[in-house]
């Protein structure tokens, strides 16, 4: 008798555990998985960028820059707008 009751209780527990979750639970888990993937990719890109060698700065003469003119003293024009 106890064997039958124990088997039925275990069967009830197993069958309740094997039922599929409702759609909102599946959607919530989907959102969590996507957020975790975005966080991992963001952290990976940030670390990769931080470990990257800095690019060499190329100094270009002012005459080579389009739209810029030399000021009176041979340098950049003043902030007053006079060129």
Short mmCIF file of N, CA and C in Angstrom, two decimals:
data_model
loop_
_atom_site.label_atom_id
_atom_site.label_comp_id
_atom_site.label_asym_id
_atom_site.label_seq_id
_atom_site.Cartn_x
_atom_site.Cartn_y
_atom_site.Cartn_z
N UNK A 1 0.83 -1.20 0.00
CA UNK A 1 0.00 0.00 0.00
C UNK A 1 0.87 1.26 0.00
N UNK A 2 1.88 1.30 0.86
CA UNK A 2 2.76 2.47 0.90
C UNK A 2 3.52 2.64 -0.41
N UNK A 3 3.81 1.52 -1.04
CA UNK A 3 4.51 1.59 -2.33
C UNK A 3 3.63 2.28 -3.38
N UNK A 4 2.37 2.01 -3.38
CA UNK A 4 1.43 2.61 -4.34
C UNK A 4 1.29 4.10 -4.07
N UNK A 5 1.18 4.49 -2.81
CA UNK A 5 1.03 5.91 -2.45
C UNK A 5 2.30 6.68 -2.77
N UNK A 6 3.45 6.08 -2.43
CA UNK A 6 4.72 6.74 -2.72
C UNK A 6 4.93 6.91 -4.21
N UNK A 7 4.63 5.90 -4.97
CA UNK A 7 4.77 5.96 -6.43
C UNK A 7 3.83 7.01 -7.02
N UNK A 8 2.62 7.09 -6.52
CA UNK A 8 1.67 8.08 -7.05
C UNK A 8 2.11 9.51 -6.70
N UNK A 9 2.64 9.69 -5.49
CA UNK A 9 3.12 11.03 -5.10
C UNK A 9 4.33 11.43 -5.93
N UNK A 10 5.27 10.51 -6.11
CA UNK A 10 6.43 10.81 -6.93
C UNK A 10 6.03 11.06 -8.38
N UNK A 11 5.09 10.31 -8.88
CA UNK A 11 4.59 10.53 -10.23
C UNK A 11 3.93 11.89 -10.38
N UNK A 12 3.22 12.29 -9.34
CA UNK A 12 2.57 13.61 -9.37
C UNK A 12 3.62 14.72 -9.37
N UNK A 13 4.65 14.59 -8.56
CA UNK A 13 5.71 15.60 -8.49
C UNK A 13 6.44 15.67 -9.82
N UNK A 14 6.79 14.53 -10.40
CA UNK A 14 7.52 14.50 -11.67
C UNK A 14 6.68 15.07 -12.79
N UNK A 15 5.40 14.73 -12.84
CA UNK A 15 4.56 15.24 -13.93
C UNK A 15 4.33 16.74 -13.80
N UNK A 16 4.29 17.27 -12.57
CA UNK A 16 4.15 18.72 -12.40
C UNK A 16 5.43 19.44 -12.81
N UNK A 17 6.57 18.83 -12.56
CA UNK A 17 7.85 19.44 -12.92
C UNK A 17 8.08 19.40 -14.43
N UNK A 18 7.50 18.47 -15.13
CA UNK A 18 7.74 18.32 -16.56
C UNK A 18 6.78 19.12 -17.43
N UNK A 19 5.84 19.82 -16.82
CA UNK A 19 4.92 20.63 -17.62
C UNK A 19 5.67 21.85 -18.14
N UNK A 20 5.40 22.25 -19.38
CA UNK A 20 6.11 23.40 -19.94
C UNK A 20 5.69 24.70 -19.25
N UNK A 21 6.60 25.65 -19.15
CA UNK A 21 6.26 26.93 -18.52
C UNK A 21 5.33 27.76 -19.41
N UNK A 22 4.71 28.73 -18.81
CA UNK A 22 3.80 29.58 -19.58
C UNK A 22 4.61 30.54 -20.46
N UNK A 23 3.98 31.12 -21.49
CA UNK A 23 4.72 31.98 -22.44
C UNK A 23 5.40 33.19 -21.82
N UNK A 24 4.82 33.77 -20.77
CA UNK A 24 5.47 34.94 -20.16
C UNK A 24 6.78 34.55 -19.48
N UNK A 25 6.83 33.37 -18.90
CA UNK A 25 8.08 32.90 -18.29
C UNK A 25 9.14 32.68 -19.36
N UNK A 26 8.74 32.09 -20.47
CA UNK A 26 9.68 31.87 -21.58
C UNK A 26 10.18 33.21 -22.10
N UNK A 27 9.29 34.19 -22.24
CA UNK A 27 9.68 35.52 -22.73
C UNK A 27 10.65 36.19 -21.76
N UNK A 28 10.38 36.06 -20.45
CA UNK A 28 11.27 36.66 -19.45
C UNK A 28 12.66 36.04 -19.51
N UNK A 29 12.71 34.72 -19.63
CA UNK A 29 14.01 34.06 -19.75
C UNK A 29 14.71 34.48 -21.04
N UNK A 30 13.96 34.67 -22.12
CA UNK A 30 14.55 35.14 -23.37
C UNK A 30 15.17 36.52 -23.21
N UNK A 31 14.46 37.41 -22.52
CA UNK A 31 14.99 38.75 -22.27
C UNK A 31 16.26 38.69 -21.42
N UNK A 32 16.27 37.83 -20.42
CA UNK A 32 17.46 37.71 -19.57
C UNK A 32 18.66 37.18 -20.36
N UNK A 33 18.41 36.23 -21.23
CA UNK A 33 19.50 35.67 -22.04
C UNK A 33 20.05 36.73 -22.98
N UNK A 34 19.17 37.51 -23.61
CA UNK A 34 19.62 38.56 -24.53
C UNK A 34 20.40 39.62 -23.77
N UNK A 35 19.93 40.04 -22.60
CA UNK A 35 20.64 41.04 -21.80
C UNK A 35 22.01 40.53 -21.37
N UNK A 36 22.10 39.25 -21.03
CA UNK A 36 23.39 38.69 -20.64
C UNK A 36 24.35 38.67 -21.83
N UNK A 37 23.85 38.32 -23.01
CA UNK A 37 24.70 38.32 -24.20
C UNK A 37 25.19 39.72 -24.55
N UNK A 38 24.30 40.71 -24.45
CA UNK A 38 24.69 42.10 -24.73
C UNK A 38 25.74 42.56 -23.72
N UNK A 39 25.56 42.21 -22.46
CA UNK A 39 26.54 42.60 -21.43
C UNK A 39 27.90 41.96 -21.70
N UNK A 40 27.90 40.69 -22.08
CA UNK A 40 29.17 40.00 -22.34
C UNK A 40 29.88 40.63 -23.53
N UNK A 41 29.13 40.91 -24.61
CA UNK A 41 29.74 41.51 -25.80
C UNK A 41 30.25 42.92 -25.50
N UNK A 42 29.50 43.68 -24.71
CA UNK A 42 29.92 45.04 -24.36
C UNK A 42 31.20 45.02 -23.53
N UNK A 43 31.25 44.14 -22.54
CA UNK A 43 32.45 44.04 -21.71
C UNK A 43 33.64 43.59 -22.56
N UNK A 44 33.42 42.61 -23.43
CA UNK A 44 34.50 42.11 -24.29
C UNK A 44 35.04 43.23 -25.19
N UNK A 45 34.13 44.01 -25.79
CA UNK A 45 34.56 45.10 -26.68
C UNK A 45 35.30 46.18 -25.90
N UNK A 46 34.86 46.48 -24.68
CA UNK A 46 35.51 47.50 -23.87
C UNK A 46 36.92 47.06 -23.48
N UNK A 47 37.06 45.82 -23.06
CA UNK A 47 38.38 45.32 -22.68
C UNK A 47 39.29 45.27 -23.89
N UNK A 48 38.76 44.84 -25.02
CA UNK A 48 39.55 44.77 -26.25
C UNK A 48 40.03 46.16 -26.67
N UNK A 49 39.15 47.15 -26.56
CA UNK A 49 39.51 48.52 -26.91
C UNK A 49 40.56 49.07 -25.94
N UNK A 50 40.44 48.73 -24.66
CA UNK A 50 41.38 49.23 -23.67
C UNK A 50 42.77 48.63 -23.87
N UNK A 51 42.84 47.40 -24.34
CA UNK A 51 44.12 46.74 -24.53
C UNK A 51 44.74 47.03 -25.90
N UNK A 52 44.01 47.75 -26.74
CA UNK A 52 44.48 48.05 -28.09
C UNK A 52 45.61 49.08 -28.03
N UNK A 53 46.57 48.94 -28.95
CA UNK A 53 47.65 49.92 -29.02
C UNK A 53 47.09 51.24 -29.55
N UNK A 54 47.55 52.37 -29.00
CA UNK A 54 47.06 53.65 -29.52
C UNK A 54 47.57 53.88 -30.94
N UNK A 55 46.75 54.53 -31.73
CA UNK A 55 47.14 54.83 -33.10
C UNK A 55 48.13 55.99 -33.11
N UNK A 56 49.01 55.98 -34.09
CA UNK A 56 49.98 57.06 -34.22
C UNK A 56 49.27 58.31 -34.72
N UNK A 57 49.59 59.44 -34.13
CA UNK A 57 49.00 60.71 -34.53
C UNK A 57 49.85 61.29 -35.65
N UNK A 58 49.20 61.59 -36.75
CA UNK A 58 49.91 62.16 -37.90
C UNK A 58 49.67 63.66 -37.89
N UNK A 59 50.76 64.44 -37.84
CA UNK A 59 50.63 65.89 -37.86
C UNK A 59 50.63 66.36 -39.31
N UNK A 60 49.58 67.08 -39.66
CA UNK A 60 49.41 67.58 -41.02
C UNK A 60 49.60 69.09 -41.01
N UNK A 61 50.31 69.64 -41.98
CA UNK A 61 50.43 71.10 -42.03
C UNK A 61 49.06 71.75 -42.20
N UNK A 62 48.91 72.95 -41.67
CA UNK A 62 47.64 73.65 -41.71
C UNK A 62 47.19 73.92 -43.13
N UNK A 63 48.11 74.11 -44.06
CA UNK A 63 47.74 74.38 -45.44
C UNK A 63 47.06 73.18 -46.09
N UNK A 64 47.33 71.99 -45.58
CA UNK A 64 46.76 70.78 -46.17
C UNK A 64 45.33 70.53 -45.71
N UNK A 65 44.91 71.20 -44.63
CA UNK A 65 43.55 71.01 -44.12
C UNK A 65 42.61 71.88 -44.93
N UNK A 66 41.58 71.29 -45.56
CA UNK A 66 40.66 72.10 -46.37
C UNK A 66 39.84 73.05 -45.50
N UNK A 67 39.68 74.26 -45.97
CA UNK A 67 38.84 75.25 -45.29
C UNK A 67 39.55 76.02 -44.19
N UNK A 68 40.78 75.73 -43.90
CA UNK A 68 41.52 76.44 -42.85
C UNK A 68 42.57 77.34 -43.51
N UNK A 69 42.71 78.54 -42.95
CA UNK A 69 43.71 79.48 -43.44
C UNK A 69 44.63 79.86 -42.31
N UNK A 70 45.82 80.26 -42.65
CA UNK A 70 46.75 80.73 -41.62
C UNK A 70 46.32 82.10 -41.13
N UNK A 71 46.60 82.34 -39.86
CA UNK A 71 46.31 83.64 -39.29
C UNK A 71 47.40 84.64 -39.61
N UNK A 72 47.38 85.76 -38.95
CA UNK A 72 48.33 86.83 -39.21
C UNK A 72 49.74 86.42 -38.79
N UNK A 73 49.86 85.75 -37.65
CA UNK A 73 51.17 85.40 -37.13
C UNK A 73 51.67 84.06 -37.66
N UNK A 74 50.97 83.48 -38.63
CA UNK A 74 51.38 82.20 -39.16
C UNK A 74 50.77 81.02 -38.40
N UNK A 75 49.98 81.33 -37.39
CA UNK A 75 49.34 80.26 -36.61
C UNK A 75 47.84 80.21 -36.91
N UNK A 76 47.09 79.70 -35.99
CA UNK A 76 45.65 79.62 -36.17
C UNK A 76 45.04 81.01 -35.95
N UNK A 77 43.93 81.30 -36.62
CA UNK A 77 43.29 82.59 -36.39
C UNK A 77 42.73 82.66 -34.98
N UNK A 78 42.55 83.88 -34.48
CA UNK A 78 42.05 84.04 -33.11
C UNK A 78 40.57 83.67 -33.05
N UNK A 79 40.05 83.59 -31.83
CA UNK A 79 38.66 83.18 -31.63
C UNK A 79 37.66 84.28 -32.00
N UNK A 80 38.11 85.46 -32.31
CA UNK A 80 37.20 86.56 -32.62
C UNK A 80 36.54 86.41 -33.98
N UNK A 81 36.94 85.46 -34.77
CA UNK A 81 36.33 85.26 -36.07
C UNK A 81 37.09 85.93 -37.19
N UNK A 82 38.09 86.77 -36.89
CA UNK A 82 38.85 87.44 -37.95
C UNK A 82 39.86 86.45 -38.50
N UNK A 83 39.85 86.27 -39.80
CA UNK A 83 40.80 85.37 -40.43
C UNK A 83 41.72 86.11 -41.35
#
